[in-house]
């Protein structure tokens, strides 16, 4: 699934900017152990660029001997159809001023504003944010999820998933006002150097700058219900699966790759694993990014 800005770090579904990477900083990766079970977790961005790789060596070596790779959803699953019958549309939730902003955004991105007005707000947000990100040279095929899944397939590592794409779509279609807060977030930064925001997000991910990544969520227009639906409730569902021996063997070794906000925002998986008796440590080296949202 293609995603909008904070959702690039939380929900799978979405001229090139090159960033210099050094041995002094890496994306956030944690190792969690409980008894004989070993987990390695990486926070992902669902769209990316080849300049973001390779992934940390500690993760790639761990993957080679893993019993499975756990993703949010299968990236090869067909997207289920979207039901437009009786849903709230973008044109129904925007003020005249917000419509003008949407039109300006659509023109800049070479999108059809009439089409966007007749989509559900969450889907309009997806279209805007994904088009913006791709215009900067990023692509779903270079996303962290895609990259690590390809590595696992080459190693014949089994794939497990927390959700189906149909379940993710159901979350989106049941957001308050059909995702109005996501839409407002998508159009709010048009006059605020949005390219810098995207490049800073990638740089912060590469540097493992947790505080900076959290600022992205803090500056978004998401309401509490949206954050709960997209982050907190899903984390609770996932921890039930992680601790279920029929899903992950108590003696197994697994890589878990999910949107970065699931590992650093409130009620995150790292915190919840600790509460469930796991010993969790960060195994990569982070540094502060020299950029701001």
PDB file of C-alpha atoms in Angstrom:
ATOM      1  CA  UNK A   1       0.000   0.000   0.000  1.00  0.00           C
ATOM      2  CA  UNK A   2       1.327   3.421  -0.864  1.00  0.00           C
ATOM      3  CA  UNK A   3       1.535   5.897   1.960  1.00  0.00           C
ATOM      4  CA  UNK A   4       1.567   9.525   3.022  1.00  0.00           C
ATOM      5  CA  UNK A   5       4.254  11.195   5.093  1.00  0.00           C
ATOM      6  CA  UNK A   6       3.898   9.906   8.685  1.00  0.00           C
ATOM      7  CA  UNK A   7       2.332   6.757   7.240  1.00  0.00           C
ATOM      8  CA  UNK A   8       5.526   6.125   5.317  1.00  0.00           C
ATOM      9  CA  UNK A   9       6.743   5.248   8.798  1.00  0.00           C
ATOM     10  CA  UNK A  10       3.645   3.416  10.009  1.00  0.00           C
ATOM     11  CA  UNK A  11       1.423   1.748   7.402  1.00  0.00           C
ATOM     12  CA  UNK A  12       2.452  -0.412   4.512  1.00  0.00           C
ATOM     13  CA  UNK A  13       0.004  -0.377   1.906  1.00  0.00           C
ATOM     14  CA  UNK A  14       2.876   3.671  -0.490  1.00  0.00           C
ATOM     15  CA  UNK A  15      15.968  14.841  -8.945  1.00  0.00           C
ATOM     16  CA  UNK A  16      17.228  12.054  -6.578  1.00  0.00           C
ATOM     17  CA  UNK A  17      18.261  13.033  -3.072  1.00  0.00           C
ATOM     18  CA  UNK A  18      21.452  11.252  -2.110  1.00  0.00           C
ATOM     19  CA  UNK A  19      22.561  11.095   1.509  1.00  0.00           C
ATOM     20  CA  UNK A  20      26.049  10.242   2.655  1.00  0.00           C
ATOM     21  CA  UNK A  21      26.054   7.364   5.121  1.00  0.00           C
ATOM     22  CA  UNK A  22      28.956   6.483   7.352  1.00  0.00           C
ATOM     23  CA  UNK A  23      29.880   3.757   9.789  1.00  0.00           C
ATOM     24  CA  UNK A  24      29.035   6.183  12.597  1.00  0.00           C
ATOM     25  CA  UNK A  25      25.269   6.084  12.104  1.00  0.00           C
ATOM     26  CA  UNK A  26      22.705   3.487  11.095  1.00  0.00           C
ATOM     27  CA  UNK A  27      18.920   3.065  11.027  1.00  0.00           C
ATOM     28  CA  UNK A  28      17.284   1.981  14.271  1.00  0.00           C
ATOM     29  CA  UNK A  29      17.525  -1.775  14.888  1.00  0.00           C
ATOM     30  CA  UNK A  30      16.790  -3.581  18.173  1.00  0.00           C
ATOM     31  CA  UNK A  31      17.369  -7.119  19.389  1.00  0.00           C
ATOM     32  CA  UNK A  32      14.803  -8.650  21.739  1.00  0.00           C
ATOM     33  CA  UNK A  33      15.354 -11.934  23.555  1.00  0.00           C
ATOM     34  CA  UNK A  34      13.165 -14.016  25.835  1.00  0.00           C
ATOM     35  CA  UNK A  35      14.289 -17.495  26.771  1.00  0.00           C
ATOM     36  CA  UNK A  36      15.506 -19.128  23.572  1.00  0.00           C
ATOM     37  CA  UNK A  37      13.579 -16.805  21.263  1.00  0.00           C
ATOM     38  CA  UNK A  38      15.483 -14.045  19.465  1.00  0.00           C
ATOM     39  CA  UNK A  39      13.885 -11.177  17.559  1.00  0.00           C
ATOM     40  CA  UNK A  40      15.513  -8.395  15.581  1.00  0.00           C
ATOM     41  CA  UNK A  41      13.317  -5.402  14.794  1.00  0.00           C
ATOM     42  CA  UNK A  42      13.886  -2.650  12.248  1.00  0.00           C
ATOM     43  CA  UNK A  43      11.711   0.396  11.718  1.00  0.00           C
ATOM     44  CA  UNK A  44      11.024   0.866   8.034  1.00  0.00           C
ATOM     45  CA  UNK A  45      10.078   3.480   5.478  1.00  0.00           C
ATOM     46  CA  UNK A  46       7.769   2.075   2.840  1.00  0.00           C
ATOM     47  CA  UNK A  47       9.184   4.103  -0.053  1.00  0.00           C
ATOM     48  CA  UNK A  48      12.888   4.521  -0.608  1.00  0.00           C
ATOM     49  CA  UNK A  49      15.956   5.017  -2.763  1.00  0.00           C
ATOM     50  CA  UNK A  50      19.028   2.892  -3.420  1.00  0.00           C
ATOM     51  CA  UNK A  51      21.120   5.445  -1.495  1.00  0.00           C
ATOM     52  CA  UNK A  52      19.509   4.107   1.708  1.00  0.00           C
ATOM     53  CA  UNK A  53      21.296   0.771   1.424  1.00  0.00           C
ATOM     54  CA  UNK A  54      22.868  -1.535   2.396  1.00  0.00           C
ATOM     55  CA  UNK A  55      20.907  -2.245   5.545  1.00  0.00           C
ATOM     56  CA  UNK A  56      22.897  -2.565   8.787  1.00  0.00           C
ATOM     57  CA  UNK A  57      25.293  -5.521   8.722  1.00  0.00           C
ATOM     58  CA  UNK A  58      24.039  -6.832  12.067  1.00  0.00           C
ATOM     59  CA  UNK A  59      20.530  -7.145  10.594  1.00  0.00           C
ATOM     60  CA  UNK A  60      21.606  -8.781   7.342  1.00  0.00           C
ATOM     61  CA  UNK A  61      23.697 -11.366   9.194  1.00  0.00           C
ATOM     62  CA  UNK A  62      20.840 -12.113  11.608  1.00  0.00           C
ATOM     63  CA  UNK A  63      18.438 -12.575   8.691  1.00  0.00           C
ATOM     64  CA  UNK A  64      20.636 -15.250   7.119  1.00  0.00           C
ATOM     65  CA  UNK A  65      20.005 -17.646  10.003  1.00  0.00           C
ATOM     66  CA  UNK A  66      16.427 -16.600  10.788  1.00  0.00           C
ATOM     67  CA  UNK A  67      13.383 -18.835  10.882  1.00  0.00           C
ATOM     68  CA  UNK A  68      11.185 -16.151   9.356  1.00  0.00           C
ATOM     69  CA  UNK A  69      10.714 -12.536   8.277  1.00  0.00           C
ATOM     70  CA  UNK A  70       7.647 -10.802   9.724  1.00  0.00           C
ATOM     71  CA  UNK A  71       6.156  -7.884   7.767  1.00  0.00           C
ATOM     72  CA  UNK A  72       3.012  -5.825   8.269  1.00  0.00           C
ATOM     73  CA  UNK A  73       1.443  -7.411   5.191  1.00  0.00           C
ATOM     74  CA  UNK A  74       2.554  -9.303   2.106  1.00  0.00           C
ATOM     75  CA  UNK A  75       3.900  -6.960  -0.552  1.00  0.00           C
ATOM     76  CA  UNK A  76       2.899  -9.428  -3.256  1.00  0.00           C
ATOM     77  CA  UNK A  77      -0.756  -9.657  -2.222  1.00  0.00           C
ATOM     78  CA  UNK A  78      -3.289  -8.149  -4.624  1.00  0.00           C
ATOM     79  CA  UNK A  79      -4.897  -4.929  -3.407  1.00  0.00           C
ATOM     80  CA  UNK A  80      -8.596  -5.522  -2.646  1.00  0.00           C
ATOM     81  CA  UNK A  81     -11.169  -3.289  -4.380  1.00  0.00           C
ATOM     82  CA  UNK A  82     -12.102  -0.002  -2.716  1.00  0.00           C
ATOM     83  CA  UNK A  83     -15.801   0.547  -2.044  1.00  0.00           C
ATOM     84  CA  UNK A  84     -16.899   4.110  -2.869  1.00  0.00           C
ATOM     85  CA  UNK A  85     -20.610   3.568  -2.211  1.00  0.00           C
ATOM     86  CA  UNK A  86     -21.971   6.042   0.327  1.00  0.00           C
ATOM     87  CA  UNK A  87     -18.554   7.141   1.605  1.00  0.00           C
ATOM     88  CA  UNK A  88     -17.561  10.672   2.600  1.00  0.00           C
ATOM     89  CA  UNK A  89     -15.663  12.353  -0.233  1.00  0.00           C
ATOM     90  CA  UNK A  90     -12.916  14.952  -0.128  1.00  0.00           C
ATOM     91  CA  UNK A  91     -15.199  17.656  -1.530  1.00  0.00           C
ATOM     92  CA  UNK A  92     -17.528  17.177   1.436  1.00  0.00           C
ATOM     93  CA  UNK A  93     -14.953  17.840   4.168  1.00  0.00           C
ATOM     94  CA  UNK A  94     -12.939  20.810   2.871  1.00  0.00           C
ATOM     95  CA  UNK A  95     -13.613  24.513   3.311  1.00  0.00           C
ATOM     96  CA  UNK A  96     -13.299  26.809   0.298  1.00  0.00           C
ATOM     97  CA  UNK A  97      -9.839  27.843   1.477  1.00  0.00           C
ATOM     98  CA  UNK A  98      -8.775  24.227   1.864  1.00  0.00           C
ATOM     99  CA  UNK A  99     -10.107  23.475  -1.618  1.00  0.00           C
ATOM    100  CA  UNK A 100      -7.899  26.225  -2.996  1.00  0.00           C
ATOM    101  CA  UNK A 101      -4.931  24.685  -1.225  1.00  0.00           C
ATOM    102  CA  UNK A 102      -5.797  21.270  -2.639  1.00  0.00           C
ATOM    103  CA  UNK A 103      -6.065  22.716  -6.141  1.00  0.00           C
ATOM    104  CA  UNK A 104      -2.679  24.391  -5.762  1.00  0.00           C
ATOM    105  CA  UNK A 105      -1.135  21.160  -4.514  1.00  0.00           C
ATOM    106  CA  UNK A 106      -2.673  19.118  -7.325  1.00  0.00           C
ATOM    107  CA  UNK A 107      -1.447  21.550  -9.973  1.00  0.00           C
ATOM    108  CA  UNK A 108       2.101  21.432  -8.656  1.00  0.00           C
ATOM    109  CA  UNK A 109       2.088  17.633  -8.602  1.00  0.00           C
ATOM    110  CA  UNK A 110       0.296  17.345 -11.974  1.00  0.00           C
ATOM    111  CA  UNK A 111      -2.675  15.585 -10.411  1.00  0.00           C
ATOM    112  CA  UNK A 112      -6.303  16.100 -11.438  1.00  0.00           C
ATOM    113  CA  UNK A 113      -7.973  18.208  -8.695  1.00  0.00           C
ATOM    114  CA  UNK A 114     -11.468  17.120  -9.760  1.00  0.00           C
ATOM    115  CA  UNK A 115     -10.490  13.486  -9.387  1.00  0.00           C
ATOM    116  CA  UNK A 116      -9.012  14.177  -5.948  1.00  0.00           C
ATOM    117  CA  UNK A 117     -12.172  15.957  -4.790  1.00  0.00           C
ATOM    118  CA  UNK A 118     -14.179  12.867  -5.651  1.00  0.00           C
ATOM    119  CA  UNK A 119     -12.008  10.434  -3.719  1.00  0.00           C
ATOM    120  CA  UNK A 120     -12.320   9.593  -0.023  1.00  0.00           C
ATOM    121  CA  UNK A 121     -10.094  11.954   2.011  1.00  0.00           C
ATOM    122  CA  UNK A 122      -7.669   9.200   3.030  1.00  0.00           C
ATOM    123  CA  UNK A 123      -7.165   8.190  -0.608  1.00  0.00           C
ATOM    124  CA  UNK A 124      -6.631  11.807  -1.670  1.00  0.00           C
ATOM    125  CA  UNK A 125      -3.967  12.038   1.041  1.00  0.00           C
ATOM    126  CA  UNK A 126      -2.325   8.862  -0.230  1.00  0.00           C
ATOM    127  CA  UNK A 127      -2.292  10.215  -3.786  1.00  0.00           C
ATOM    128  CA  UNK A 128      -0.778  13.568  -2.801  1.00  0.00           C
ATOM    129  CA  UNK A 129       1.897  12.296  -0.460  1.00  0.00           C
ATOM    130  CA  UNK A 130       2.903   9.390  -2.653  1.00  0.00           C
ATOM    131  CA  UNK A 131       3.166  11.603  -5.741  1.00  0.00           C
ATOM    132  CA  UNK A 132       5.267  14.101  -3.800  1.00  0.00           C
ATOM    133  CA  UNK A 133       7.619  11.423  -2.557  1.00  0.00           C
ATOM    134  CA  UNK A 134       7.975   9.790  -5.962  1.00  0.00           C
ATOM    135  CA  UNK A 135       8.662  13.169  -7.587  1.00  0.00           C
ATOM    136  CA  UNK A 136      11.758  13.350  -5.392  1.00  0.00           C
ATOM    137  CA  UNK A 137      13.076  10.067  -6.753  1.00  0.00           C
ATOM    138  CA  UNK A 138      11.711   7.595  -4.212  1.00  0.00           C
ATOM    139  CA  UNK A 139       9.803   4.441  -5.079  1.00  0.00           C
ATOM    140  CA  UNK A 140       7.973   1.581  -3.366  1.00  0.00           C
ATOM    141  CA  UNK A 141      10.277  -0.925  -5.050  1.00  0.00           C
ATOM    142  CA  UNK A 142      13.158   0.619  -3.082  1.00  0.00           C
ATOM    143  CA  UNK A 143      11.268   0.683   0.217  1.00  0.00           C
ATOM    144  CA  UNK A 144      12.851  -1.030   3.206  1.00  0.00           C
ATOM    145  CA  UNK A 145      10.057  -3.617   3.329  1.00  0.00           C
ATOM    146  CA  UNK A 146      10.544  -4.551  -0.321  1.00  0.00           C
ATOM    147  CA  UNK A 147      14.308  -4.650   0.040  1.00  0.00           C
ATOM    148  CA  UNK A 148      14.385  -6.917   3.061  1.00  0.00           C
ATOM    149  CA  UNK A 149      11.675  -9.174   1.606  1.00  0.00           C
ATOM    150  CA  UNK A 150      13.773  -9.671  -1.536  1.00  0.00           C
ATOM    151  CA  UNK A 151      16.755 -10.590   0.618  1.00  0.00           C
ATOM    152  CA  UNK A 152      14.648 -13.083   2.574  1.00  0.00           C
ATOM    153  CA  UNK A 153      13.292 -14.635  -0.612  1.00  0.00           C
ATOM    154  CA  UNK A 154      16.814 -15.070  -1.972  1.00  0.00           C
ATOM    155  CA  UNK A 155      17.738 -16.845   1.271  1.00  0.00           C
ATOM    156  CA  UNK A 156      14.499 -18.881   1.189  1.00  0.00           C
ATOM    157  CA  UNK A 157      13.473 -17.435   4.552  1.00  0.00           C
ATOM    158  CA  UNK A 158       9.727 -17.945   5.236  1.00  0.00           C
ATOM    159  CA  UNK A 159       7.494 -14.848   5.207  1.00  0.00           C
ATOM    160  CA  UNK A 160       4.973 -14.177   7.966  1.00  0.00           C
ATOM    161  CA  UNK A 161       2.586 -11.217   8.173  1.00  0.00           C
ATOM    162  CA  UNK A 162       0.715  -9.429  10.940  1.00  0.00           C
ATOM    163  CA  UNK A 163      -2.127  -8.351   8.636  1.00  0.00           C
ATOM    164  CA  UNK A 164      -3.638  -8.695   5.190  1.00  0.00           C
ATOM    165  CA  UNK A 165      -3.960  -5.766   2.785  1.00  0.00           C
ATOM    166  CA  UNK A 166      -7.730  -6.108   3.164  1.00  0.00           C
ATOM    167  CA  UNK A 167      -7.355  -5.502   6.898  1.00  0.00           C
ATOM    168  CA  UNK A 168      -5.171  -2.456   6.275  1.00  0.00           C
ATOM    169  CA  UNK A 169      -7.705  -1.088   3.815  1.00  0.00           C
ATOM    170  CA  UNK A 170     -10.452  -1.614   6.383  1.00  0.00           C
ATOM    171  CA  UNK A 171      -8.480   0.490   8.887  1.00  0.00           C
ATOM    172  CA  UNK A 172      -8.230   3.327   6.376  1.00  0.00           C
ATOM    173  CA  UNK A 173     -11.880   3.180   5.384  1.00  0.00           C
ATOM    174  CA  UNK A 174     -12.986   3.412   9.006  1.00  0.00           C
ATOM    175  CA  UNK A 175     -10.929   6.450  10.022  1.00  0.00           C
ATOM    176  CA  UNK A 176     -12.829   9.458  11.464  1.00  0.00           C
ATOM    177  CA  UNK A 177     -14.352  11.534   8.635  1.00  0.00           C
ATOM    178  CA  UNK A 178     -12.872   8.963   6.258  1.00  0.00           C
ATOM    179  CA  UNK A 179      -9.357  10.227   6.924  1.00  0.00           C
ATOM    180  CA  UNK A 180      -9.892  13.992   6.956  1.00  0.00           C
ATOM    181  CA  UNK A 181      -6.974  14.593   9.332  1.00  0.00           C
ATOM    182  CA  UNK A 182      -4.653  12.731   6.956  1.00  0.00           C
ATOM    183  CA  UNK A 183      -5.817  14.925   4.097  1.00  0.00           C
ATOM    184  CA  UNK A 184      -5.290  18.150   6.044  1.00  0.00           C
ATOM    185  CA  UNK A 185      -1.821  16.922   6.934  1.00  0.00           C
ATOM    186  CA  UNK A 186      -1.076  16.189   3.280  1.00  0.00           C
ATOM    187  CA  UNK A 187      -1.932  19.699   2.080  1.00  0.00           C
ATOM    188  CA  UNK A 188      -0.762  21.707   5.099  1.00  0.00           C
ATOM    189  CA  UNK A 189       2.932  21.776   4.202  1.00  0.00           C
ATOM    190  CA  UNK A 190       2.654  22.845   0.574  1.00  0.00           C
ATOM    191  CA  UNK A 191       4.087  26.301   1.279  1.00  0.00           C
ATOM    192  CA  UNK A 192       6.577  25.100   3.906  1.00  0.00           C
ATOM    193  CA  UNK A 193       9.440  23.593   1.910  1.00  0.00           C
ATOM    194  CA  UNK A 194       7.853  20.135   1.761  1.00  0.00           C
ATOM    195  CA  UNK A 195      10.851  18.768  -0.138  1.00  0.00           C
ATOM    196  CA  UNK A 196      13.009  19.577   2.887  1.00  0.00           C
ATOM    197  CA  UNK A 197      10.559  17.707   5.110  1.00  0.00           C
ATOM    198  CA  UNK A 198      10.821  14.560   3.010  1.00  0.00           C
ATOM    199  CA  UNK A 199      14.598  14.698   2.748  1.00  0.00           C
ATOM    200  CA  UNK A 200      14.854  15.262   6.500  1.00  0.00           C
ATOM    201  CA  UNK A 201      12.652  12.227   7.139  1.00  0.00           C
ATOM    202  CA  UNK A 202      14.968  10.024   5.084  1.00  0.00           C
ATOM    203  CA  UNK A 203      18.084  11.505   6.673  1.00  0.00           C
ATOM    204  CA  UNK A 204      16.657  10.994  10.161  1.00  0.00           C
ATOM    205  CA  UNK A 205      15.827   7.370   9.349  1.00  0.00           C
ATOM    206  CA  UNK A 206      19.334   6.744   8.027  1.00  0.00           C
ATOM    207  CA  UNK A 207      20.891   8.319  11.114  1.00  0.00           C
ATOM    208  CA  UNK A 208      18.596   6.459  13.507  1.00  0.00           C
ATOM    209  CA  UNK A 209      17.522   9.819  14.944  1.00  0.00           C
ATOM    210  CA  UNK A 210      14.550   8.717  17.030  1.00  0.00           C
ATOM    211  CA  UNK A 211      13.737  12.153  18.440  1.00  0.00           C
ATOM    212  CA  UNK A 212      13.655  13.734  15.004  1.00  0.00           C
ATOM    213  CA  UNK A 213      11.421  11.018  13.584  1.00  0.00           C
ATOM    214  CA  UNK A 214       9.001  11.501  16.461  1.00  0.00           C
ATOM    215  CA  UNK A 215       8.771  15.203  15.640  1.00  0.00           C
ATOM    216  CA  UNK A 216       7.263  14.195  12.317  1.00  0.00           C
ATOM    217  CA  UNK A 217       4.306  12.662  14.118  1.00  0.00           C
ATOM    218  CA  UNK A 218       4.080  15.537  16.587  1.00  0.00           C
ATOM    219  CA  UNK A 219       3.807  18.094  13.779  1.00  0.00           C
ATOM    220  CA  UNK A 220       1.194  16.128  11.865  1.00  0.00           C
ATOM    221  CA  UNK A 221      -2.532  16.912  11.808  1.00  0.00           C
ATOM    222  CA  UNK A 222      -3.532  13.472  13.093  1.00  0.00           C
ATOM    223  CA  UNK A 223      -6.209  13.391  15.755  1.00  0.00           C
ATOM    224  CA  UNK A 224      -6.112  10.907  18.640  1.00  0.00           C
ATOM    225  CA  UNK A 225      -8.588   8.530  17.002  1.00  0.00           C
ATOM    226  CA  UNK A 226      -6.482   8.385  13.851  1.00  0.00           C
ATOM    227  CA  UNK A 227      -3.280   7.728  15.793  1.00  0.00           C
ATOM    228  CA  UNK A 228      -5.039   5.000  17.753  1.00  0.00           C
ATOM    229  CA  UNK A 229      -6.362   3.292  14.623  1.00  0.00           C
ATOM    230  CA  UNK A 230      -3.133   3.488  12.657  1.00  0.00           C
ATOM    231  CA  UNK A 231      -0.594   2.915  15.425  1.00  0.00           C
ATOM    232  CA  UNK A 232      -1.664   1.991  18.940  1.00  0.00           C
ATOM    233  CA  UNK A 233      -4.448  -0.532  18.279  1.00  0.00           C
ATOM    234  CA  UNK A 234      -2.397  -2.302  15.637  1.00  0.00           C
ATOM    235  CA  UNK A 235       0.572  -2.535  17.997  1.00  0.00           C
ATOM    236  CA  UNK A 236      -1.634  -4.281  20.551  1.00  0.00           C
ATOM    237  CA  UNK A 237      -2.817  -6.755  17.919  1.00  0.00           C
ATOM    238  CA  UNK A 238       0.751  -7.422  16.830  1.00  0.00           C
ATOM    239  CA  UNK A 239       2.117  -8.056  20.323  1.00  0.00           C
ATOM    240  CA  UNK A 240      -0.557 -10.717  20.782  1.00  0.00           C
ATOM    241  CA  UNK A 241       0.771 -12.457  17.683  1.00  0.00           C
ATOM    242  CA  UNK A 242       4.426 -12.059  18.645  1.00  0.00           C
ATOM    243  CA  UNK A 243       3.793 -13.706  22.016  1.00  0.00           C
ATOM    244  CA  UNK A 244       1.600 -16.450  20.520  1.00  0.00           C
ATOM    245  CA  UNK A 245       3.699 -19.643  20.189  1.00  0.00           C
ATOM    246  CA  UNK A 246       1.577 -20.763  17.235  1.00  0.00           C
ATOM    247  CA  UNK A 247       2.724 -17.656  15.314  1.00  0.00           C
ATOM    248  CA  UNK A 248       6.371 -17.361  16.411  1.00  0.00           C
ATOM    249  CA  UNK A 249       8.180 -20.336  17.905  1.00  0.00           C
ATOM    250  CA  UNK A 250       9.445 -19.739  21.472  1.00  0.00           C
ATOM    251  CA  UNK A 251      12.797 -21.137  20.294  1.00  0.00           C
ATOM    252  CA  UNK A 252      12.892 -19.360  16.935  1.00  0.00           C
ATOM    253  CA  UNK A 253      14.853 -16.478  15.451  1.00  0.00           C
ATOM    254  CA  UNK A 254      12.881 -13.834  13.534  1.00  0.00           C
ATOM    255  CA  UNK A 255      13.340 -10.469  11.840  1.00  0.00           C
ATOM    256  CA  UNK A 256      10.408  -8.069  12.285  1.00  0.00           C
ATOM    257  CA  UNK A 257      10.225  -5.138   9.851  1.00  0.00           C
ATOM    258  CA  UNK A 258       7.405  -2.640  10.434  1.00  0.00           C
ATOM    259  CA  UNK A 259       6.914   1.088   9.988  1.00  0.00           C
ATOM    260  CA  UNK A 260       9.355   3.018  12.167  1.00  0.00           C
ATOM    261  CA  UNK A 261       6.680   4.811  14.207  1.00  0.00           C
ATOM    262  CA  UNK A 262       5.452   1.445  15.490  1.00  0.00           C
ATOM    263  CA  UNK A 263       8.790   1.101  17.271  1.00  0.00           C
ATOM    264  CA  UNK A 264       9.255   4.624  18.640  1.00  0.00           C
ATOM    265  CA  UNK A 265       5.880   6.350  19.118  1.00  0.00           C
ATOM    266  CA  UNK A 266       3.717   6.029  22.239  1.00  0.00           C
ATOM    267  CA  UNK A 267       2.682   2.469  23.158  1.00  0.00           C
ATOM    268  CA  UNK A 268       5.349   1.175  20.767  1.00  0.00           C
ATOM    269  CA  UNK A 269       6.372  -2.436  20.242  1.00  0.00           C
ATOM    270  CA  UNK A 270       9.777  -1.990  21.889  1.00  0.00           C
ATOM    271  CA  UNK A 271       8.163  -0.775  25.109  1.00  0.00           C
ATOM    272  CA  UNK A 272       5.474  -3.455  24.956  1.00  0.00           C
ATOM    273  CA  UNK A 273       7.985  -6.262  24.379  1.00  0.00           C
ATOM    274  CA  UNK A 274       9.848  -5.131  27.497  1.00  0.00           C
ATOM    275  CA  UNK A 275       6.585  -5.238  29.446  1.00  0.00           C
ATOM    276  CA  UNK A 276       6.118  -8.829  28.232  1.00  0.00           C
ATOM    277  CA  UNK A 277       9.448  -9.938  29.659  1.00  0.00           C
ATOM    278  CA  UNK A 278      11.747  -9.449  26.671  1.00  0.00           C
ATOM    279  CA  UNK A 279      15.244  -8.044  27.099  1.00  0.00           C
ATOM    280  CA  UNK A 280      15.550  -5.379  24.410  1.00  0.00           C
ATOM    281  CA  UNK A 281      18.684  -3.522  23.325  1.00  0.00           C
ATOM    282  CA  UNK A 282      19.469  -1.272  20.374  1.00  0.00           C
ATOM    283  CA  UNK A 283      22.182  -2.920  18.268  1.00  0.00           C
ATOM    284  CA  UNK A 284      22.932  -0.069  15.870  1.00  0.00           C
ATOM    285  CA  UNK A 285      24.657   3.262  16.371  1.00  0.00           C
ATOM    286  CA  UNK A 286      22.572   6.422  16.015  1.00  0.00           C
ATOM    287  CA  UNK A 287      23.409  10.090  15.712  1.00  0.00           C
ATOM    288  CA  UNK A 288      21.521  13.371  15.625  1.00  0.00           C
ATOM    289  CA  UNK A 289      20.474  14.541  12.177  1.00  0.00           C
ATOM    290  CA  UNK A 290      21.345  18.072  11.133  1.00  0.00           C
ATOM    291  CA  UNK A 291      17.893  18.852   9.817  1.00  0.00           C
ATOM    292  CA  UNK A 292      14.547  19.899  11.254  1.00  0.00           C
ATOM    293  CA  UNK A 293      10.898  19.311  10.422  1.00  0.00           C
TER     294      UNK A 293
END
